[in-house]
XYZ file of N, CA and C in Angstrom:
408
model
N 0.595 -1.037 0.208
C 0.398 0.019 0.219
C 0.864 1.054 0.285
N 2.224 1.056 0.726
C 3.246 2.090 0.914
C 4.212 2.378 0.625
N 4.671 3.039 -0.033
C 6.126 2.172 -1.016
C 7.248 3.496 -0.682
N 6.239 4.858 -0.379
C 7.582 5.696 -0.394
C 6.667 6.685 0.783
N 7.986 6.058 1.727
C 7.192 6.973 3.026
C 8.464 8.390 3.574
N 8.019 8.773 3.671
C 8.514 10.392 3.886
C 8.200 10.514 5.472
N 9.873 10.164 6.483
C 9.488 10.454 8.173
C 10.684 11.915 8.037
N 10.017 12.882 8.735
C 10.749 14.104 8.956
C 11.041 14.145 9.696
N 11.980 14.560 10.404
C 12.340 14.420 12.264
C 13.265 15.808 12.065
N 12.749 16.541 13.792
C 13.398 17.240 14.355
C 14.150 17.137 15.380
N 14.901 16.898 15.070
C 16.245 16.869 16.195
C 16.674 17.387 17.061
N 16.055 18.409 17.150
C 16.304 19.794 18.498
C 15.142 19.697 19.821
N 13.986 18.623 19.162
C 13.299 18.451 19.765
C 13.294 16.821 20.554
N 13.380 16.281 22.171
C 13.052 15.070 21.944
C 11.707 14.582 22.160
N 12.385 13.392 22.447
C 11.101 11.970 22.471
C 9.942 11.760 21.133
N 9.804 13.173 20.006
C 9.057 12.840 19.486
C 9.898 11.834 18.042
N 10.782 12.414 17.639
C 11.311 11.680 16.422
C 11.934 10.364 16.421
N 12.618 9.383 17.406
C 12.633 8.611 17.971
C 11.427 7.662 17.367
N 9.871 8.136 17.749
C 9.267 7.596 17.303
C 8.364 7.217 16.135
N 8.409 8.126 15.278
C 8.757 8.777 13.764
C 9.383 7.124 13.176
N 10.618 7.621 13.270
C 11.366 6.634 13.249
C 10.949 5.135 13.278
N 10.900 4.853 14.588
C 10.517 3.319 15.001
C 9.174 2.982 14.427
N 8.134 4.620 14.111
C 7.245 3.870 12.878
C 7.363 3.607 11.558
N 8.190 3.850 11.062
C 8.786 4.697 9.695
C 8.795 3.110 9.716
N 9.740 2.274 10.107
C 10.352 1.300 10.126
C 9.693 0.353 10.358
N 9.259 0.092 11.002
C 8.041 -0.745 10.833
C 7.070 -1.232 10.187
N 6.309 -0.031 9.453
C 5.316 0.351 8.775
C 6.330 -0.147 7.088
N 8.081 -0.141 6.584
C 8.897 0.131 5.785
C 8.991 -1.215 6.150
N 9.058 -2.204 6.478
C 9.667 -3.392 6.849
C 7.560 -4.105 6.568
N 6.621 -3.569 7.102
C 5.761 -4.625 7.052
C 5.452 -4.495 5.401
N 5.152 -2.961 4.698
C 5.227 -2.977 3.617
C 5.806 -3.146 1.890
N 7.604 -3.163 2.569
C 8.398 -3.595 1.808
C 8.625 -1.985 1.210
N 8.482 -1.137 1.248
C 8.512 0.346 1.255
C 9.896 0.906 1.056
N 9.906 2.031 1.112
C 11.419 2.972 1.310
C 10.992 3.891 1.958
N 11.946 4.373 2.788
C 11.663 5.839 3.908
C 13.080 6.725 3.245
N 12.311 7.354 3.523
C 13.139 9.008 2.847
C 13.039 9.872 4.792
N 14.305 9.951 5.679
C 14.163 10.747 6.655
C 14.874 11.699 6.210
N 14.141 12.640 6.595
C 14.989 14.449 6.879
C 14.718 15.031 7.929
N 15.150 15.948 7.476
C 15.718 16.766 8.899
C 15.471 18.426 8.071
N 14.946 19.325 8.695
C 15.463 20.678 7.828
C 16.327 21.565 8.690
N 16.855 22.485 8.046
C 18.250 23.010 8.523
C 17.546 24.774 7.521
N 17.194 25.400 9.040
C 17.062 26.270 8.499
C 18.017 27.886 8.742
N 18.439 28.834 7.530
C 18.949 30.155 7.434
C 20.731 29.425 8.108
N 21.466 28.300 7.164
C 22.540 28.032 7.127
C 22.428 27.337 5.350
N 23.606 27.992 5.083
C 24.389 27.343 3.705
C 24.607 25.724 3.845
N 24.386 24.910 2.368
C 24.808 23.870 2.208
C 26.309 23.561 2.330
N 27.222 25.007 2.526
C 28.451 24.821 2.709
C 29.102 24.546 3.500
N 28.181 25.453 4.638
C 28.561 25.949 6.260
C 28.985 24.613 6.648
N 30.176 24.463 8.278
C 30.324 23.888 9.064
C 28.496 22.884 9.619
N 27.695 23.798 10.006
C 26.646 23.847 10.694
C 25.878 22.678 9.861
N 25.947 23.072 8.587
C 24.889 21.525 7.899
C 25.456 20.490 7.559
N 27.502 20.548 8.032
C 27.969 19.404 7.692
C 27.530 19.161 9.027
N 28.176 19.212 10.008
C 27.414 19.056 11.554
C 25.767 18.278 11.899
N 24.971 18.949 10.888
C 23.522 18.354 11.487
C 23.670 17.373 10.638
N 24.278 17.059 9.102
C 24.218 15.657 8.343
C 24.663 14.140 9.403
N 26.282 15.073 10.338
C 26.295 13.921 11.232
C 25.288 12.816 12.129
N 25.038 14.407 12.890
C 23.599 14.233 13.215
C 22.505 13.392 12.742
N 22.630 13.796 11.611
C 21.181 12.723 11.135
C 21.678 11.425 11.193
N 23.048 11.206 10.818
C 23.311 10.197 10.109
C 23.365 9.064 11.726
N 23.754 9.554 12.978
C 24.039 9.214 14.178
C 22.408 8.769 14.756
N 21.633 9.339 14.642
C 20.094 9.470 14.983
C 19.675 8.349 14.062
N 19.940 7.910 12.934
C 19.030 7.255 12.378
C 19.934 5.821 11.946
N 21.655 6.165 12.793
C 21.787 4.532 13.200
C 20.953 4.451 14.848
N 21.403 5.106 16.025
C 20.537 4.638 16.452
C 19.447 4.203 16.641
N 18.328 4.775 16.129
C 16.752 4.313 16.470
C 16.553 3.590 14.900
N 17.292 3.605 13.601
C 16.616 2.680 12.992
C 17.923 1.346 12.640
N 18.726 1.508 12.624
C 20.205 0.842 12.554
C 20.733 0.568 10.705
N 21.193 0.269 10.734
C 21.317 0.216 8.895
C 20.525 -0.547 8.890
N 19.437 0.071 7.349
C 18.650 -0.668 6.520
C 18.472 0.111 5.191
N 19.090 -0.893 4.527
C 19.070 0.204 2.405
C 17.602 0.585 2.492
N 16.730 -0.072 2.885
C 15.387 1.086 2.598
C 15.479 2.497 2.803
N 16.594 2.699 4.038
C 16.263 4.469 4.394
C 17.621 5.169 3.387
N 17.146 6.660 3.657
C 17.769 6.957 2.572
C 17.788 8.642 3.489
N 19.079 9.167 3.578
C 19.093 10.659 4.649
C 18.766 11.842 3.858
N 18.357 12.244 4.284
C 18.378 14.146 3.175
C 18.059 15.014 4.483
N 19.403 16.238 4.199
C 18.381 17.252 5.076
C 18.305 18.330 3.992
N 17.093 19.206 4.305
C 16.965 20.151 3.362
C 17.099 21.499 4.334
N 16.981 22.503 3.381
C 17.648 23.567 4.133
C 16.003 24.689 3.872
N 15.615 25.181 4.614
C 14.525 26.384 4.221
C 14.194 26.025 5.651
N 12.392 26.520 5.080
C 11.194 26.163 6.212
C 10.802 25.182 5.767
N 10.928 25.084 7.452
C 10.592 23.198 7.275
C 9.465 22.364 6.893
N 7.645 23.329 6.594
C 7.075 22.703 5.943
C 6.807 22.825 5.164
N 7.039 24.031 4.519
C 7.614 23.805 2.437
C 8.214 23.090 2.142
N 9.781 22.943 2.696
C 10.839 21.615 2.012
C 10.206 20.635 2.592
N 8.970 20.314 3.213
C 8.849 18.767 2.955
C 7.964 18.295 1.803
N 6.784 19.450 2.381
C 6.112 19.102 0.974
C 6.211 19.096 -0.035
N 7.623 19.789 -0.729
C 8.096 20.074 -2.006
C 9.131 18.641 -2.682
N 9.395 17.732 -1.045
C 10.149 16.576 -1.301
C 9.332 15.999 -1.184
N 8.635 15.615 -0.636
C 7.054 14.644 -0.669
C 6.754 14.685 -1.955
N 6.676 15.702 -2.723
C 5.917 15.694 -4.140
C 7.218 15.473 -4.884
N 8.287 15.906 -4.943
C 9.099 15.739 -5.682
C 9.684 13.849 -5.728
N 9.378 13.568 -4.262
C 9.619 12.114 -4.428
C 8.778 11.198 -4.445
N 7.413 11.334 -4.824
C 6.156 10.662 -4.519
C 5.848 9.917 -3.791
N 5.553 10.678 -2.640
C 5.946 10.183 -1.890
C 4.418 9.474 -1.479
N 3.893 8.314 -0.846
C 2.597 8.002 0.164
C 2.054 8.254 0.792
N 3.021 8.531 2.210
C 2.497 9.110 3.084
C 3.755 9.720 3.761
N 3.497 10.704 4.467
C 3.949 11.418 5.897
C 4.021 11.132 6.686
N 5.146 10.858 7.538
C 5.046 10.294 9.164
C 5.142 11.510 10.100
N 4.915 12.245 10.939
C 5.200 13.596 11.102
C 4.769 13.662 12.586
N 5.373 13.778 13.491
C 4.926 14.350 15.024
C 3.839 15.723 15.227
N 3.805 15.292 16.744
C 3.597 16.796 17.133
C 3.067 17.234 18.083
N 4.447 18.071 18.123
C 4.769 18.176 19.331
C 4.932 19.563 20.170
N 4.537 20.519 19.227
C 4.026 21.525 19.344
C 2.760 22.290 20.008
N 1.810 21.082 20.664
C 0.422 21.982 20.599
C -0.023 23.383 20.396
N -1.005 23.559 19.649
C -1.674 24.941 20.292
C -2.778 24.864 20.008
N -3.778 26.258 21.211
C -5.168 25.884 21.241
C -5.573 26.386 20.900
N -6.942 25.942 19.569
C -7.279 26.877 18.595
C -8.574 27.366 19.517
N -9.158 27.958 18.841
C -10.467 28.946 19.106
C -11.373 28.243 20.427
N -11.901 27.612 19.938
C -12.745 26.275 20.863
C -12.291 26.240 22.251
N -11.020 26.343 22.234
C -10.306 26.090 23.625
C -9.702 24.482 23.058
N -9.619 24.154 22.312
C -9.422 22.066 21.799
C -8.007 22.826 21.923
N -7.002 21.786 22.056
C -5.560 21.350 21.426
C -5.804 21.359 19.962
N -4.504 21.723 18.960
C -5.111 21.552 17.818
C -3.145 21.114 17.869
N -2.855 21.401 16.208
C -1.221 21.113 15.524
C -0.498 22.169 15.825
N 0.621 22.145 15.858
C 2.146 22.592 15.611
C 1.572 23.337 14.223
N 2.127 24.148 14.186
C 1.930 24.999 12.832
C 2.785 24.114 11.539
N 3.755 23.595 11.402
C 4.647 22.459 10.557
C 3.729 21.278 10.479
N 3.107 20.618 11.415
C 1.818 19.379 11.209
C 0.791 20.316 10.514
N 0.715 21.239 11.312
C -0.820 21.425 10.816
C -0.945 21.922 9.205
N 0.611 22.519 8.903
C 0.399 23.225 7.368
C 1.010 21.637 6.471
N 1.503 20.952 6.260
C 1.978 19.357 6.208
C 0.204 18.928 6.263
N -0.208 18.548 6.704
C -1.381 18.050 7.038
C -2.350 18.176 6.159
N -2.509 19.433 6.091
C -3.229 19.750 4.831
C -3.402 20.132 3.521
N -2.004 20.544 3.672
C -1.669 20.500 2.231
C -1.285 19.457 1.375
N -0.556 18.241 2.103
C 0.270 17.271 1.880
C -0.882 16.456 0.622
N -0.487 16.493 -1.100
C -1.172 15.588 -1.735
C -1.158 13.783 -0.946
N -0.541 13.451 0.122
C -0.504 11.717 0.462
C -1.508 12.098 1.686
N -1.157 10.888 1.876
C -1.424 10.432 3.289
C -0.746 11.192 4.645
N -1.173 11.690 5.599
C 0.177 12.012 6.669
C -0.677 11.096 8.299
N 0.692 10.325 8.331
C 0.376 9.543 9.702
C 1.036 10.976 10.884
N 0.272 11.114 11.773
C 0.426 12.621 13.445
C 0.791 11.007 13.756
N 1.724 11.210 14.661
C 2.014 10.336 15.473
C 2.883 10.481 16.482
N 2.524 10.714 17.983
C 2.693 11.058 19.269
C 3.450 10.491 20.239
N 4.365 10.664 20.940
C 6.032 10.087 21.370
C 4.738 9.702 22.874
N 5.320 8.037 22.938
C 4.856 7.596 24.019
C 6.010 8.596 25.344
N 4.560 7.828 26.719
C 5.122 8.527 27.702
C 4.691 9.758 27.615
């Protein structure tokens, strides 16, 4: 059913990204799908040392939470998180985006809502979106 899964992780937030990795890997194994593990960095160029450090951090994250798996490819995107996630999903023809909701807001009815990035991706994505919550 799902053959191309986009799993954006926020390496600055604790507790949520491992849940995305775990969910994406389980789904990829069950569906024989490929995973695009991405993280978005804003305000730097790809030639900077910060970019290189961020790539290394993403590699370490993937090794720790997903092991070495040929289904997983790593990508650091530059720019606005929601825009870059949506562009990447479209460019790779992803079937599913697995994203966390870690920055809850309250809507005008006083009910909890989604963080800005999650909300934009969920509403604007051309594919299905699975919103994951951290355990505990």
